[in-house]
Amino acid sequence: MDDTIRQLQEWLASPRRIAITTHQKPDADALGSSLALYLYLQARGHKVEVVSPTDFPDFLRWLPGVQHIHIGPSDPDRAAWIFEGADLIFCLDLNWLNRVNEFEKTVRNSEARKVMIDHHMEPEGFEDLSYSDEKASSTAELIYRLIHDLGDGSLITPEIAENIYTGMMTDTGSFRYTNTSPQVHRIAAHLMELGVDSHRAYENIYSNSSPERLRFIGHCLSNCLVVLPQYKTAYIKVDREVFRQFTIRTGDTEGLVNYALGIKDVNLGVLMTTQDDMVKLSFRSRNEVPAAEFAKEFGGGGHFYAAGGKSLLSLADTEKKFLDLLEAHKSYLQLD
Ligand code: 5GP
Ligand code: MN
């Protein structure tokens, strides 16, 4: 047994107070992996709470156990109490603590031992124990592996399986991105044998749009898409006003950036949106173009082919900064 697993077994040997958290605006991998770990640790007799640093999209409200999630900002005192009183804090699908927004300090200063379970590049190093693999398709895949490493494969219930399957499905783009390994398919097959209805998972996530969301996407593609063949780049720039016009909700921009990358001969796709008091940028790439290098210029990171960052400049100035970066980083863009 390797040292990480031995250490974790020791920490979990008697009942603990455990907090699980993940990144702000959690996606299906973040929530699915958190809930799978929650259900597993509860079955092992621990007292477990899940705190999300922000709200999350409605299309995730069917995940088994979702009703137990605390939305941090709805009751910040309770969230702080959970983090401060925990023996262990599991941080999932993040490797920089600023990804928990306003709870960063509380988590950092808590005396709890911190365990990071993650698959992103270039970790900050806040944790006491790391179960991390950049090559893993998803944090959900890592939860599957962790439960097996702990010798508890038999504790994977259909509910845990459903959470893991959904996280893997969405982080692999329904098993089509380059992170879809044979191992991913083997795990997915096993999860189906354990009771996952893969069709239902897909329908719940992807056949759940409001008509406004489709109209919003139509508007963005017609009016907000800029294609720069000279840089093999396309970006979608969406102003706050457009969000208001279509009454956009959390999660409604999910997948929008992929349209930019779906254009023939485009190697870098970007989505810039004004959210709260900042501009959020999503980068997607292919053909050896490093999305993460562009995200880093906006204080962010992620994976080689999928990354994100933020800008405190106006949308117009963010766009200008991005255009300057394209010129400065031409060598990343595989132009010849
Ligand atoms: P998305 O564009 O879907 O928000 O995120 C793409 C990937 O980049 C995800 O794996 C996400 O965790 C990561 N990511 C997104 N925004 C940020 C950010 O502001 N900082 C860091 N470090 N990673 C981010
Ligand atoms: Mn993930």
GROMACS .gro file of C-alpha atoms and ligand atoms in nm:
model
  361
    1MET     CA    1   0.000   0.000   0.000
    2ASP     CA    2   0.145   0.339  -0.082
    3ASP     CA    3   0.214   0.606   0.180
    4THR     CA    4  -0.076   0.832   0.084
    5ILE     CA    5  -0.327   0.551   0.124
    6ARG     CA    6  -0.166   0.431   0.448
    7GLN     CA    7  -0.187   0.785   0.591
    8LEU     CA    8  -0.548   0.826   0.486
    9GLN     CA    9  -0.643   0.487   0.633
   10GLU     CA   10  -0.491   0.598   0.960
   11TRP     CA   11  -0.683   0.929   0.961
   12LEU     CA   12  -1.006   0.747   0.878
   13ALA     CA   13  -0.956   0.464   1.127
   14SER     CA   14  -1.194   0.618   1.382
   15PRO     CA   15  -1.505   0.832   1.327
   16ARG     CA   16  -1.411   1.187   1.219
   17ARG     CA   17  -1.584   1.516   1.150
   18ILE     CA   18  -1.521   1.566   0.780
   19ALA     CA   19  -1.588   1.865   0.554
   20ILE     CA   20  -1.585   1.830   0.177
   21THR     CA   21  -1.557   2.131  -0.047
   22THR     CA   22  -1.487   2.207  -0.411
   23HIS     CA   23  -1.444   2.499  -0.649
   24GLN     CA   24  -1.682   2.790  -0.694
   25LYS     CA   25  -1.962   2.748  -0.949
   26PRO     CA   26  -1.913   2.370  -0.927
   27ASP     CA   27  -1.969   2.160  -1.236
   28ALA     CA   28  -2.082   1.798  -1.250
   29ASP     CA   29  -1.732   1.665  -1.176
   30ALA     CA   30  -1.693   1.891  -0.873
   31LEU     CA   31  -2.035   1.806  -0.730
   32GLY     CA   32  -2.044   1.442  -0.842
   33SER     CA   33  -1.706   1.367  -0.686
   34SER     CA   34  -1.799   1.555  -0.366
   35LEU     CA   35  -2.126   1.364  -0.330
   36ALA     CA   36  -1.968   1.027  -0.411
   37LEU     CA   37  -1.705   1.087  -0.141
   38TYR     CA   38  -1.973   1.214   0.098
   39LEU     CA   39  -2.188   0.902   0.058
   40TYR     CA   40  -1.886   0.673   0.088
   41LEU     CA   41  -1.744   0.836   0.401
   42GLN     CA   42  -2.087   0.841   0.564
   43ALA     CA   43  -2.120   0.470   0.498
   44ARG     CA   44  -1.790   0.428   0.681
   45GLY     CA   45  -1.939   0.594   0.989
   46HIS     CA   46  -1.797   0.947   0.968
   47LYS     CA   47  -1.988   1.270   1.025
   48VAL     CA   48  -1.965   1.440   0.686
   49GLU     CA   49  -2.080   1.777   0.547
   50VAL     CA   50  -2.045   1.915   0.194
   51VAL     CA   51  -2.002   2.290   0.148
   52SER     CA   52  -2.019   2.446  -0.198
   53PRO     CA   53  -1.856   2.792  -0.214
   54THR     CA   54  -2.137   2.918  -0.443
   55ASP     CA   55  -2.466   2.806  -0.591
   56PHE     CA   56  -2.469   2.553  -0.876
   57PRO     CA   57  -2.674   2.489  -1.191
   58ASP     CA   58  -3.025   2.349  -1.168
   59PHE     CA   59  -2.934   2.065  -1.406
   60LEU     CA   60  -2.727   1.911  -1.124
   61ARG     CA   61  -3.012   1.903  -0.872
   62TRP     CA   62  -3.089   1.536  -0.938
   63LEU     CA   63  -2.749   1.401  -0.827
   64PRO     CA   64  -2.796   1.155  -0.537
   65GLY     CA   65  -2.737   1.334  -0.205
   66VAL     CA   66  -2.751   1.685  -0.358
   67GLN     CA   67  -3.011   1.797  -0.100
   68HIS     CA   68  -2.745   1.772   0.173
   69ILE     CA   69  -2.512   2.030   0.018
   70HIS     CA   70  -2.466   2.354   0.211
   71ILE     CA   71  -2.442   2.657  -0.015
   72GLY     CA   72  -2.173   2.852   0.172
   73PRO     CA   73  -2.290   3.209   0.103
   74SER     CA   74  -2.650   3.125   0.211
   75ASP     CA   75  -2.524   3.069   0.566
   76PRO     CA   76  -2.158   3.173   0.591
   77ASP     CA   77  -2.146   3.125   0.969
   78ARG     CA   78  -2.254   2.766   0.938
   79ALA     CA   79  -2.001   2.706   0.659
   80ALA     CA   80  -1.723   2.856   0.874
   81TRP     CA   81  -1.836   2.643   1.170
   82ILE     CA   82  -1.817   2.329   0.953
   83PHE     CA   83  -1.465   2.410   0.830
   84GLU     CA   84  -1.335   2.520   1.170
   85GLY     CA   85  -1.478   2.220   1.353
   86ALA     CA   86  -1.359   1.956   1.106
   87ASP     CA   87  -1.083   1.703   1.171
   88LEU     CA   88  -1.034   1.663   0.797
   89ILE     CA   89  -1.119   1.886   0.501
   90PHE     CA   90  -1.129   1.724   0.159
   91CYS     CA   91  -1.076   1.974  -0.124
   92LEU     CA   92  -1.196   1.828  -0.453
   93ASP     CA   93  -1.142   1.926  -0.816
   94LEU     CA   94  -0.923   2.225  -0.725
   95ASN     CA   95  -0.556   2.273  -0.651
   96TRP     CA   96  -0.551   2.642  -0.556
   97LEU     CA   97  -0.744   2.741  -0.246
   98ASN     CA   98  -0.855   3.072  -0.397
   99ARG     CA   99  -1.101   2.856  -0.595
  100VAL     CA  100  -1.323   2.842  -0.282
  101ASN     CA  101  -1.373   3.220  -0.306
  102GLU     CA  102  -1.464   3.383   0.027
  103PHE     CA  103  -1.396   3.065   0.227
  104GLU     CA  104  -1.028   3.055   0.133
  105LYS     CA  105  -0.904   3.200   0.462
  106THR     CA  106  -1.131   2.986   0.678
  107VAL     CA  107  -1.021   2.667   0.506
  108ARG     CA  108  -0.655   2.768   0.505
  109ASN     CA  109  -0.657   2.864   0.874
  110SER     CA  110  -0.859   2.566   0.993
  111GLU     CA  111  -0.659   2.322   1.203
  112ALA     CA  112  -0.815   2.035   1.012
  113ARG     CA  113  -0.588   1.819   0.801
  114LYS     CA  114  -0.638   1.904   0.436
  115VAL     CA  115  -0.662   1.637   0.171
  116MET     CA  116  -0.660   1.746  -0.193
  117ILE     CA  117  -0.809   1.517  -0.458
  118ASP     CA  118  -0.759   1.670  -0.800
  119HIS     CA  119  -0.653   1.640  -1.164
  120HIS     CA  120  -0.535   1.993  -1.253
  121MET     CA  121  -0.185   2.116  -1.341
  122GLU     CA  122   0.054   2.310  -1.116
  123PRO     CA  123  -0.085   2.281  -0.763
  124GLU     CA  124  -0.035   2.556  -0.507
  125GLY     CA  125   0.064   2.313  -0.230
  126PHE     CA  126  -0.180   2.406   0.052
  127GLU     CA  127  -0.265   2.046   0.138
  128ASP     CA  128  -0.132   1.800   0.397
  129LEU     CA  129  -0.203   1.506   0.171
  130SER     CA  130  -0.249   1.493  -0.205
  131TYR     CA  131  -0.426   1.227  -0.409
  132SER     CA  132  -0.377   1.387  -0.746
  133ASP     CA  133  -0.317   1.278  -1.104
  134GLU     CA  134  -0.305   1.523  -1.395
  135LYS     CA  135  -0.369   1.236  -1.632
  136ALA     CA  136  -0.695   1.136  -1.466
  137SER     CA  137  -1.001   1.221  -1.673
  138SER     CA  138  -1.179   1.372  -1.377
  139THR     CA  139  -1.182   1.402  -1.002
  140ALA     CA  140  -1.471   1.155  -1.009
  141GLU     CA  141  -1.240   0.893  -1.163
  142LEU     CA  142  -0.998   0.959  -0.876
  143ILE     CA  143  -1.274   0.900  -0.620
  144TYR     CA  144  -1.342   0.563  -0.786
  145ARG     CA  145  -0.972   0.478  -0.769
  146LEU     CA  146  -0.940   0.603  -0.410
  147ILE     CA  147  -1.231   0.394  -0.283
  148HIS     CA  148  -1.069   0.089  -0.442
  149ASP     CA  149  -0.724   0.178  -0.308
  150LEU     CA  150  -0.882   0.193   0.038
  151GLY     CA  151  -1.008  -0.161  -0.019
  152ASP     CA  152  -1.373  -0.057  -0.023
  153GLY     CA  153  -1.486  -0.127  -0.380
  154SER     CA  154  -1.778  -0.323  -0.238
  155LEU     CA  155  -1.911  -0.004  -0.073
  156ILE     CA  156  -1.988   0.161  -0.408
  157THR     CA  157  -2.367   0.185  -0.410
  158PRO     CA  158  -2.570   0.273  -0.721
  159GLU     CA  159  -2.596   0.631  -0.582
  160ILE     CA  160  -2.219   0.664  -0.546
  161ALA     CA  161  -2.176   0.507  -0.891
  162GLU     CA  162  -2.417   0.757  -1.045
  163ASN     CA  163  -2.224   1.054  -0.903
  164ILE     CA  164  -1.892   0.916  -1.024
  165TYR     CA  165  -2.027   0.829  -1.368
  166THR     CA  166  -2.174   1.178  -1.417
  167GLY     CA  167  -1.848   1.352  -1.324
  168MET     CA  168  -1.653   1.133  -1.563
  169MET     CA  169  -1.908   1.178  -1.839
  170THR     CA  170  -1.904   1.558  -1.828
  171ASP     CA  171  -1.528   1.607  -1.782
  172THR     CA  172  -1.461   1.384  -2.084
  173GLY     CA  173  -1.723   1.564  -2.296
  174SER     CA  174  -1.930   1.242  -2.294
  175PHE     CA  175  -1.623   1.024  -2.350
  176ARG     CA  176  -1.479   1.209  -2.649
  177TYR     CA  177  -1.198   1.441  -2.529
  178THR     CA  178  -0.834   1.330  -2.529
  179ASN     CA  179  -0.859   1.243  -2.159
  180THR     CA  180  -1.085   0.947  -2.244
  181SER     CA  181  -0.855   0.652  -2.175
  182PRO     CA  182  -0.937   0.280  -2.200
  183GLN     CA  183  -0.940   0.288  -1.818
  184VAL     CA  184  -1.217   0.551  -1.829
  185HIS     CA  185  -1.431   0.321  -2.041
  186ARG     CA  186  -1.358   0.026  -1.813
  187ILE     CA  187  -1.463   0.224  -1.507
  188ALA     CA  188  -1.773   0.356  -1.685
  189ALA     CA  189  -1.869   0.000  -1.780
  190HIS     CA  190  -1.823  -0.116  -1.421
  191LEU     CA  191  -2.036   0.173  -1.293
  192MET     CA  192  -2.313   0.074  -1.535
  193GLU     CA  193  -2.293  -0.282  -1.401
  194LEU     CA  194  -2.336  -0.134  -1.053
  195GLY     CA  195  -2.665   0.022  -1.159
  196VAL     CA  196  -2.598   0.352  -1.339
  197ASP     CA  197  -2.853   0.439  -1.603
  198SER     CA  198  -2.617   0.617  -1.844
  199HIS     CA  199  -2.898   0.741  -2.066
  200ARG     CA  200  -3.074   0.902  -1.769
  201ALA     CA  201  -2.750   1.071  -1.660
  202TYR     CA  202  -2.700   1.211  -2.010
  203GLU     CA  203  -3.061   1.330  -2.039
  204ASN     CA  204  -3.056   1.495  -1.698
  205ILE     CA  205  -2.746   1.694  -1.783
  206TYR     CA  206  -2.782   1.773  -2.152
  207SER     CA  207  -3.155   1.768  -2.231
  208ASN     CA  208  -3.241   2.023  -1.971
  209SER     CA  209  -3.213   2.364  -2.141
  210SER     CA  210  -3.468   2.640  -2.104
  211PRO     CA  211  -3.587   2.794  -2.433
  212GLU     CA  212  -3.417   3.119  -2.318
  213ARG     CA  213  -3.086   2.938  -2.296
  214LEU     CA  214  -3.110   2.820  -2.658
  215ARG     CA  215  -3.206   3.169  -2.771
  216PHE     CA  216  -2.912   3.306  -2.574
  217ILE     CA  217  -2.674   3.062  -2.747
  218GLY     CA  218  -2.823   3.159  -3.083
  219HIS     CA  219  -2.769   3.525  -3.004
  220CYS     CA  220  -2.407   3.468  -2.897
  221LEU     CA  221  -2.325   3.269  -3.210
  222SER     CA  222  -2.488   3.528  -3.438
  223ASN     CA  223  -2.364   3.844  -3.271
  224CYS     CA  224  -2.075   3.778  -3.033
  225LEU     CA  225  -1.848   3.538  -3.221
  226VAL     CA  226  -1.518   3.667  -3.361
  227VAL     CA  227  -1.304   3.443  -3.584
  228LEU     CA  228  -0.936   3.522  -3.637
  229PRO     CA  229  -0.807   3.280  -3.903
  230GLN     CA  230  -0.461   3.442  -3.888
  231TYR     CA  231  -0.430   3.313  -3.527
  232LYS     CA  232  -0.639   2.996  -3.575
  233THR     CA  233  -0.847   3.138  -3.292
  234ALA     CA  234  -1.214   3.213  -3.234
  235TYR     CA  235  -1.372   3.383  -2.935
  236ILE     CA  236  -1.717   3.468  -2.805
  237LYS     CA  237  -1.746   3.791  -2.610
  238VAL     CA  238  -2.068   3.837  -2.412
  239ASP     CA  239  -2.157   4.157  -2.237
  240ARG     CA  240  -2.353   4.184  -1.911
  241GLU     CA  241  -2.645   4.335  -2.104
  242VAL     CA  242  -2.694   4.012  -2.301
  243PHE     CA  243  -2.716   3.812  -1.976
  244ARG     CA  244  -2.990   4.046  -1.858
  245GLN     CA  245  -3.176   4.029  -2.186
  246PHE     CA  246  -3.201   3.647  -2.174
  247THR     CA  247  -3.233   3.604  -1.794
  248ILE     CA  248  -2.929   3.380  -1.786
  249ARG     CA  249  -2.877   3.154  -1.483
  250THR     CA  250  -2.578   2.972  -1.337
  251GLY     CA  251  -2.465   2.702  -1.577
  252ASP     CA  252  -2.633   2.846  -1.887
  253THR     CA  253  -2.298   2.930  -2.050
  254GLU     CA  254  -2.171   2.573  -2.001
  255GLY     CA  255  -2.050   2.432  -2.334
  256LEU     CA  256  -2.072   2.764  -2.520
  257VAL     CA  257  -1.695   2.790  -2.564
  258ASN     CA  258  -1.694   2.457  -2.749
  259TYR     CA  259  -1.872   2.617  -3.044
  260ALA     CA  260  -1.571   2.844  -3.097
  261LEU     CA  261  -1.338   2.545  -3.096
  262GLY     CA  262  -1.568   2.352  -3.327
  263ILE     CA  263  -1.476   2.575  -3.623
  264LYS     CA  264  -1.256   2.413  -3.888
  265ASP     CA  265  -0.888   2.504  -3.848
  266VAL     CA  266  -0.943   2.680  -3.515
  267ASN     CA  267  -0.701   2.560  -3.244
  268LEU     CA  268  -0.796   2.799  -2.964
  269GLY     CA  269  -1.151   2.882  -2.856
  270VAL     CA  270  -1.229   3.139  -2.590
  271LEU     CA  271  -1.538   3.260  -2.407
  272MET     CA  272  -1.530   3.596  -2.228
  273THR     CA  273  -1.826   3.685  -2.010
  274THR     CA  274  -1.890   3.956  -1.754
  275GLN     CA  275  -1.984   3.789  -1.426
  276ASP     CA  276  -2.034   3.974  -1.100
  277ASP     CA  277  -1.757   4.235  -1.095
  278MET     CA  278  -1.513   4.064  -1.327
  279VAL     CA  279  -1.463   3.907  -1.665
  280LYS     CA  280  -1.448   3.529  -1.665
  281LEU     CA  281  -1.246   3.364  -1.941
  282SER     CA  282  -1.273   3.003  -2.055
  283PHE     CA  283  -1.008   2.859  -2.286
  284ARG     CA  284  -1.032   2.540  -2.492
  285SER     CA  285  -0.771   2.417  -2.738
  286ARG     CA  286  -0.652   2.128  -2.953
  287ASN     CA  287  -0.360   2.022  -3.171
  288GLU     CA  288  -0.090   2.088  -2.906
  289VAL     CA  289  -0.199   2.447  -2.837
  290PRO     CA  290  -0.171   2.506  -2.459
  291ALA     CA  291  -0.497   2.662  -2.332
  292ALA     CA  292  -0.348   2.673  -1.981
  293GLU     CA  293  -0.069   2.911  -2.090
  294PHE     CA  294  -0.328   3.171  -2.190
  295ALA     CA  295  -0.530   3.113  -1.871
  296LYS     CA  296  -0.216   3.176  -1.664
  297GLU     CA  297  -0.195   3.527  -1.808
  298PHE     CA  298  -0.535   3.585  -1.645
  299GLY     CA  299  -0.438   3.452  -1.302
  300GLY     CA  300  -0.588   3.110  -1.366
  301GLY     CA  301  -0.497   2.765  -1.490
  302GLY     CA  302  -0.653   2.424  -1.533
  303HIS     CA  303  -0.563   2.158  -1.786
  304PHE     CA  304  -0.350   2.171  -2.101
  305TYR     CA  305  -0.656   2.174  -2.329
  306ALA     CA  306  -0.918   2.330  -2.096
  307ALA     CA  307  -0.846   2.615  -1.860
  308GLY     CA  308  -0.994   2.931  -1.713
  309GLY     CA  309  -0.905   3.265  -1.563
  310LYS     CA  310  -1.040   3.605  -1.460
  311SER     CA  311  -0.984   3.970  -1.543
  312LEU     CA  312  -1.065   4.281  -1.342
  313LEU     CA  313  -1.035   4.498  -1.654
  314SER     CA  314  -1.342   4.601  -1.851
  315LEU     CA  315  -1.463   4.358  -2.116
  316ALA     CA  316  -1.318   4.576  -2.393
  317ASP     CA  317  -0.978   4.601  -2.219
  318THR     CA  318  -0.979   4.228  -2.147
  319GLU     CA  319  -1.040   4.165  -2.516
  320LYS     CA  320  -0.750   4.396  -2.603
  321LYS     CA  321  -0.521   4.220  -2.355
  322PHE     CA  322  -0.620   3.887  -2.508
  323LEU     CA  323  -0.552   4.011  -2.863
  324ASP     CA  324  -0.208   4.138  -2.755
  325LEU     CA  325  -0.138   3.798  -2.601
  326LEU     CA  326  -0.227   3.620  -2.924
  327GLU     CA  327   0.038   3.822  -3.101
  328ALA     CA  328   0.293   3.777  -2.821
  329HIS     CA  329   0.228   3.401  -2.795
  330LYS     CA  330   0.199   3.333  -3.168
  331SER     CA  331   0.445   3.046  -3.129
  332TYR     CA  332   0.191   2.856  -2.914
  333LEU     CA  333  -0.075   2.865  -3.181
  334GLN     CA  334   0.063   2.605  -3.426
  335LEU     CA  335   0.018   2.844  -3.717
  336ASP     CA  336   0.231   2.668  -3.979
  3375GP     P1  337  -1.415   2.646  -1.730
  3375GP     O1  338  -1.365   2.719  -1.847
  3375GP     O2  339  -1.512   2.537  -1.769
  3375GP     O3  340  -1.467   2.733  -1.620
  3375GP     O4  341  -1.291   2.572  -1.666
  3375GP     C1  342  -1.203   2.493  -1.740
  3375GP     C2  343  -1.099   2.432  -1.649
  3375GP     O5  344  -1.016   2.537  -1.597
  3375GP     C3  345  -1.158   2.362  -1.529
  3375GP     O6  346  -1.082   2.246  -1.507
  3375GP     C4  347  -1.144   2.459  -1.417
  3375GP     O7  348  -1.126   2.394  -1.294
  3375GP     C5  349  -1.022   2.543  -1.456
  3375GP     N1  350  -1.043   2.684  -1.420
  3375GP     C6  351  -1.145   2.764  -1.458
  3375GP     N2  352  -1.133   2.888  -1.406
  3375GP     C7  353  -1.020   2.886  -1.332
  3375GP     C8  354  -0.953   2.985  -1.251
  3375GP     O8  355  -0.996   3.101  -1.237
  3375GP     N3  356  -0.837   2.944  -1.189
  3375GP     C9  357  -0.787   2.817  -1.203
  3375GP     N4  358  -0.674   2.785  -1.140
  3375GP     N5  359  -0.848   2.723  -1.278
  3375GP    C10  360  -0.962   2.756  -1.341
  338MN      MN  361  -1.271   1.817  -1.301
   0.00000   0.00000   0.00000
